[in-house]
Amino acid sequence: MKLAAFLLLIVSCRFGHCSRRNIVLILTDDQDVELGGMTPMKKTLTLIGDKGVTFTNAFTVTPLCCPSRSAILTGKYPHNHLVRNNSLDGNCSSAQWQKVMEPQVFSVYLKNQGYQTFYAGKYLNQYGHSTVGGTAHVPMGWDHWHGLVSDELSLFRWEIDKHWLLRQARTPMKNTSIAFLDNAFRRRWQTLLSVDDLVEKVINKLGEVKELNNTYIFYTSDHGYHTGQFSLPIDKRQLYEFDIRVPLLVRGPGIKPKQTIKEPILSIDLAPTILNIAGYDVLESMDGSSFLPLMDSSQNKTSWRTDFLVEYTGEGEDKTDPVCPNVGPGVAECFPDCVCEDAFNNTYACVRTLSKSNLQYCEFADSEFFVEVYNLTSDPHQLTNIAKTVDPSLLVKMNQRLIKLESCSGNDCRTIKREDDGFGS
């Protein structure tokens, strides 16, 4: 778990009048929502969430670090802004803000040690012992999901319901994997307690310098994470809720406290929102929209999307992993026990809709042209792929919607939502 905090000071001068707003974006790496990732963040929930808005449906548009951060910085879908090999033109740093925003922007990068190298300081003994083999205090962790998969689903049904990368995972998981994941889950939560302290320090410092009431503070993550779900060891890169849902809390001038907003917000909406706050127009090239009108009642309300695109391009080399020679070429991230987290054809595009229907439709670019469809109202854990049983007309409709979302760019992406607000109803 790493922490990047971009402190953006923006001065907006128009028509001879200058007004200054500070914007702080606190961006964590790999922080989930579905598996209790915000549970350790008591101070953050109080100091940002209770003082402003909590978005309950915030998503990344691609579940891997650099493409998702690039989407935050540019406001574009990955397929529209040259993300190749998980980079934005070979760069994935805070310097991208200078290209997107205006010269009156500076950034401060704060780093908290990742949980794999592990730094939790005074919280070393929280959530049980830090040694492998204990039981982390988790409300919905790998053990629950692992039990659902191994005990309630037959192996045959499991094999035909998910794409091949899920089918190669070993169910039930080995004890070595379970011990590894239990320790990793605990360490992530311990590290988040330190992140929570850092958030408090940033907010306290803004108060000391008399800038807190003049500052918008965003807290979010680049993507989610999994630790054993569907017997995959530990990573992101998957289309499921645990990898694509992210926390999003915002406080600032004009934002009433203790709001909960259900409209779907995407990582591509952050840059347009920050521009909007700074007094600039959303760039024509940006796919996302400003969600400032949703938070601030003084703004003109606009219609909002009910569905969106999630996509990922898989990685994998055309050679065998020497540590796992039996898994064959084309795979990547094979750990532990030689279960692989990625492959060159782990490439997919999905429509996720949150209207009267709560659905996800995904197409894979693999030799099977595999399709996965989930009704998250009746199946919130996405255990059952209904692609072969759902009404074919719905599949056609979602495929057409997917084509639209994949082909749009800039303002066209923002107008799609206004034309098709009834999709999925």
Short mmCIF file of N, CA and C in Angstrom, two decimals, residues 45-131:
data_model
loop_
_atom_site.label_atom_id
_atom_site.label_comp_id
_atom_site.label_asym_id
_atom_site.label_seq_id
_atom_site.Cartn_x
_atom_site.Cartn_y
_atom_site.Cartn_z
N LEU A 45 -12.49 8.98 7.36
CA LEU A 45 -13.94 8.97 7.23
C LEU A 45 -14.58 10.13 7.98
N THR A 46 -14.01 10.47 9.13
CA THR A 46 -14.55 11.57 9.92
C THR A 46 -14.16 12.93 9.35
N LEU A 47 -12.88 13.09 9.01
CA LEU A 47 -12.36 14.40 8.62
C LEU A 47 -12.68 14.78 7.18
N ILE A 48 -12.93 13.81 6.34
CA ILE A 48 -13.30 14.12 4.95
C ILE A 48 -14.73 13.68 4.66
N GLY A 49 -15.05 12.41 4.91
CA GLY A 49 -16.39 11.91 4.60
C GLY A 49 -17.49 12.63 5.36
N ASP A 50 -17.35 12.73 6.67
CA ASP A 50 -18.39 13.37 7.48
C ASP A 50 -18.47 14.88 7.23
N LYS A 51 -17.37 15.46 6.76
CA LYS A 51 -17.35 16.90 6.48
C LYS A 51 -17.76 17.23 5.05
N GLY A 52 -18.07 16.20 4.27
CA GLY A 52 -18.41 16.44 2.88
C GLY A 52 -19.21 15.31 2.28
N VAL A 53 -18.72 14.76 1.17
CA VAL A 53 -19.46 13.78 0.38
C VAL A 53 -18.76 12.43 0.38
N THR A 54 -19.53 11.38 0.53
CA THR A 54 -19.05 10.02 0.30
C THR A 54 -19.75 9.48 -0.95
N PHE A 55 -18.96 9.11 -1.94
CA PHE A 55 -19.51 8.52 -3.17
C PHE A 55 -19.51 7.00 -3.01
N THR A 56 -20.67 6.41 -3.13
CA THR A 56 -20.80 4.97 -2.90
C THR A 56 -20.61 4.14 -4.16
N ASN A 57 -20.52 4.81 -5.30
CA ASN A 57 -20.32 4.09 -6.56
C ASN A 57 -19.21 4.77 -7.36
N ALA A 58 -17.99 4.69 -6.84
CA ALA A 58 -16.82 5.24 -7.53
C ALA A 58 -16.02 4.07 -8.11
N PHE A 59 -15.57 4.25 -9.34
CA PHE A 59 -14.91 3.15 -10.06
C PHE A 59 -13.67 3.65 -10.80
N THR A 60 -12.71 2.75 -10.98
CA THR A 60 -11.64 2.98 -11.93
C THR A 60 -12.10 2.50 -13.29
N VAL A 61 -11.55 3.08 -14.35
CA VAL A 61 -11.91 2.63 -15.69
C VAL A 61 -10.95 1.55 -16.18
N THR A 62 -9.88 1.31 -15.43
CA THR A 62 -8.97 0.22 -15.76
C THR A 62 -8.22 -0.19 -14.50
N PRO A 63 -8.25 -1.47 -14.11
CA PRO A 63 -7.72 -1.88 -12.81
C PRO A 63 -6.22 -2.20 -12.80
N LEU A 64 -5.40 -1.22 -13.16
CA LEU A 64 -3.95 -1.36 -13.01
C LEU A 64 -3.37 0.03 -12.84
N CYS A 65 -2.26 0.10 -12.10
CA CYS A 65 -1.78 1.38 -11.56
C CYS A 65 -1.61 2.48 -12.61
N CYS A 66 -0.68 2.30 -13.53
CA CYS A 66 -0.36 3.44 -14.40
C CYS A 66 -1.51 3.85 -15.32
N PRO A 67 -2.21 2.92 -15.99
CA PRO A 67 -3.35 3.38 -16.79
C PRO A 67 -4.41 4.09 -15.97
N SER A 68 -4.69 3.60 -14.75
CA SER A 68 -5.73 4.23 -13.94
C SER A 68 -5.29 5.60 -13.46
N ARG A 69 -4.02 5.75 -13.09
CA ARG A 69 -3.53 7.06 -12.68
C ARG A 69 -3.51 8.02 -13.86
N SER A 70 -3.16 7.49 -15.04
CA SER A 70 -3.17 8.35 -16.23
C SER A 70 -4.58 8.84 -16.53
N ALA A 71 -5.58 7.97 -16.29
CA ALA A 71 -6.97 8.39 -16.49
C ALA A 71 -7.34 9.50 -15.51
N ILE A 72 -6.85 9.41 -14.27
CA ILE A 72 -7.10 10.46 -13.28
C ILE A 72 -6.47 11.77 -13.73
N LEU A 73 -5.26 11.70 -14.28
CA LEU A 73 -4.52 12.90 -14.64
C LEU A 73 -5.02 13.55 -15.93
N THR A 74 -5.52 12.75 -16.85
CA THR A 74 -5.89 13.29 -18.16
C THR A 74 -7.39 13.36 -18.41
N GLY A 75 -8.18 12.60 -17.64
CA GLY A 75 -9.62 12.59 -17.87
C GLY A 75 -10.02 11.83 -19.11
N LYS A 76 -9.19 10.85 -19.51
CA LYS A 76 -9.48 10.09 -20.73
C LYS A 76 -9.51 8.60 -20.44
N TYR A 77 -10.31 7.88 -21.24
CA TYR A 77 -10.27 6.43 -21.19
C TYR A 77 -8.91 5.96 -21.69
N PRO A 78 -8.40 4.85 -21.16
CA PRO A 78 -7.08 4.37 -21.57
C PRO A 78 -6.94 4.17 -23.08
N HIS A 79 -7.98 3.65 -23.74
CA HIS A 79 -7.84 3.37 -25.17
C HIS A 79 -7.74 4.63 -26.00
N ASN A 80 -8.00 5.78 -25.39
CA ASN A 80 -7.97 7.04 -26.12
C ASN A 80 -6.74 7.88 -25.83
N HIS A 81 -5.84 7.43 -24.94
CA HIS A 81 -4.70 8.30 -24.65
C HIS A 81 -3.38 7.55 -24.56
N LEU A 82 -3.23 6.61 -25.50
CA LEU A 82 -1.93 6.01 -25.75
C LEU A 82 -1.32 5.29 -24.56
N VAL A 83 -2.15 4.64 -23.76
CA VAL A 83 -1.59 3.78 -22.71
C VAL A 83 -1.13 2.48 -23.37
N ARG A 84 0.13 2.25 -23.33
CA ARG A 84 0.69 1.01 -23.84
C ARG A 84 1.70 0.51 -22.81
N ASN A 85 1.66 -0.77 -22.52
CA ASN A 85 2.55 -1.34 -21.52
C ASN A 85 2.48 -0.57 -20.21
N ASN A 86 1.25 -0.19 -19.87
CA ASN A 86 0.97 0.44 -18.57
C ASN A 86 1.73 1.75 -18.36
N SER A 87 1.81 2.57 -19.37
CA SER A 87 2.44 3.88 -19.20
C SER A 87 1.71 4.89 -20.06
N LEU A 88 1.87 6.14 -19.74
CA LEU A 88 1.32 7.22 -20.55
C LEU A 88 2.48 7.87 -21.26
N ASP A 89 2.66 7.50 -22.55
CA ASP A 89 3.82 7.98 -23.30
C ASP A 89 5.12 7.76 -22.52
N GLY A 90 5.19 6.61 -21.82
CA GLY A 90 6.39 6.26 -21.10
C GLY A 90 6.54 6.93 -19.74
N ASN A 91 5.51 7.65 -19.30
CA ASN A 91 5.63 8.38 -18.04
C ASN A 91 4.36 8.21 -17.23
N CYS A 92 4.50 8.08 -15.94
CA CYS A 92 3.33 7.97 -15.08
C CYS A 92 3.63 8.66 -13.77
N SER A 93 3.82 9.97 -13.82
CA SER A 93 4.21 10.72 -12.63
C SER A 93 3.32 11.93 -12.44
N SER A 94 3.51 12.59 -11.31
CA SER A 94 2.72 13.78 -11.02
C SER A 94 2.99 14.91 -11.99
N ALA A 95 4.09 14.82 -12.75
CA ALA A 95 4.38 15.86 -13.73
C ALA A 95 3.30 15.97 -14.80
N GLN A 96 2.48 14.91 -14.96
CA GLN A 96 1.39 14.98 -15.94
C GLN A 96 0.41 16.09 -15.61
N TRP A 97 0.32 16.47 -14.34
CA TRP A 97 -0.61 17.55 -13.98
C TRP A 97 -0.24 18.83 -14.70
N GLN A 98 1.05 19.09 -14.88
CA GLN A 98 1.45 20.32 -15.53
C GLN A 98 0.99 20.38 -16.98
N LYS A 99 0.79 19.20 -17.59
CA LYS A 99 0.31 19.16 -18.97
C LYS A 99 -1.20 19.34 -19.03
N VAL A 100 -1.89 18.88 -18.02
CA VAL A 100 -3.34 18.90 -18.03
C VAL A 100 -3.90 20.20 -17.49
N MET A 101 -3.30 20.72 -16.43
CA MET A 101 -3.83 21.88 -15.75
C MET A 101 -3.24 23.16 -16.32
N GLU A 102 -2.80 24.05 -15.47
CA GLU A 102 -2.22 25.32 -15.86
C GLU A 102 -0.88 25.48 -15.12
N PRO A 103 -0.05 26.45 -15.51
CA PRO A 103 1.24 26.60 -14.83
C PRO A 103 1.12 26.91 -13.34
N GLN A 104 -0.04 27.42 -12.88
CA GLN A 104 -0.18 27.77 -11.46
C GLN A 104 -0.51 26.54 -10.62
N VAL A 105 0.17 25.46 -10.88
CA VAL A 105 -0.08 24.21 -10.16
C VAL A 105 1.26 23.68 -9.65
N PHE A 106 1.29 23.29 -8.40
CA PHE A 106 2.46 22.57 -7.94
C PHE A 106 2.01 21.31 -7.23
N SER A 107 2.88 20.35 -7.15
CA SER A 107 2.50 19.08 -6.54
C SER A 107 3.54 18.66 -5.52
N VAL A 108 3.08 17.99 -4.48
CA VAL A 108 3.95 17.42 -3.46
C VAL A 108 3.65 15.93 -3.41
N TYR A 109 4.68 15.12 -3.51
CA TYR A 109 4.51 13.67 -3.51
C TYR A 109 4.95 13.12 -2.16
N LEU A 110 4.02 12.53 -1.45
CA LEU A 110 4.30 11.92 -0.15
C LEU A 110 4.18 10.42 -0.29
N LYS A 111 5.17 9.70 0.19
CA LYS A 111 5.16 8.25 0.00
C LYS A 111 5.18 7.54 1.34
N ASN A 112 4.28 6.59 1.47
CA ASN A 112 4.26 5.71 2.63
C ASN A 112 4.70 4.33 2.15
N GLN A 113 5.58 3.67 2.88
CA GLN A 113 6.10 2.38 2.46
C GLN A 113 4.97 1.43 2.07
N GLY A 114 5.21 0.66 1.01
CA GLY A 114 4.23 -0.33 0.61
C GLY A 114 4.14 -1.45 1.62
N TYR A 115 2.98 -2.12 1.67
CA TYR A 115 2.78 -3.16 2.69
C TYR A 115 3.68 -4.36 2.44
N GLN A 116 4.10 -4.57 1.15
CA GLN A 116 4.93 -5.73 0.88
C GLN A 116 6.34 -5.55 1.45
N THR A 117 6.86 -4.30 1.44
CA THR A 117 8.10 -4.04 2.16
C THR A 117 7.76 -3.81 3.63
N PHE A 118 6.57 -3.33 3.87
CA PHE A 118 5.88 -3.26 5.15
C PHE A 118 6.44 -2.24 6.12
N TYR A 119 5.67 -1.22 6.29
CA TYR A 119 5.93 -0.25 7.35
C TYR A 119 4.60 0.09 8.00
N ALA A 120 4.44 -0.26 9.26
CA ALA A 120 3.23 0.08 9.98
C ALA A 120 3.53 0.81 11.27
N GLY A 121 4.83 0.96 11.59
CA GLY A 121 5.22 1.72 12.76
C GLY A 121 4.57 1.21 14.03
N LYS A 122 3.89 2.10 14.73
CA LYS A 122 3.29 1.75 16.02
C LYS A 122 2.12 0.80 15.89
N TYR A 123 1.68 0.51 14.67
CA TYR A 123 0.51 -0.34 14.47
C TYR A 123 0.89 -1.79 14.16
N LEU A 124 2.13 -2.15 14.43
CA LEU A 124 2.63 -3.48 14.08
C LEU A 124 1.80 -4.60 14.67
N ASN A 125 1.21 -4.38 15.84
CA ASN A 125 0.47 -5.45 16.52
C ASN A 125 -1.04 -5.34 16.38
N GLN A 126 -1.49 -4.40 15.53
CA GLN A 126 -2.93 -4.27 15.32
C GLN A 126 -3.46 -5.42 14.45
N TYR A 127 -4.70 -5.78 14.66
CA TYR A 127 -5.37 -6.83 13.86
C TYR A 127 -4.69 -8.18 14.00
N GLY A 128 -4.23 -8.51 15.19
CA GLY A 128 -3.60 -9.80 15.40
C GLY A 128 -2.10 -9.72 15.24
N HIS A 129 -1.43 -10.87 15.37
CA HIS A 129 0.03 -10.90 15.26
C HIS A 129 0.45 -10.70 13.82
N SER A 130 1.65 -10.18 13.64
CA SER A 130 2.15 -9.90 12.29
C SER A 130 2.83 -11.10 11.65
N THR A 131 2.85 -12.23 12.33
CA THR A 131 3.48 -13.41 11.77
C THR A 131 2.49 -14.17 10.89
#
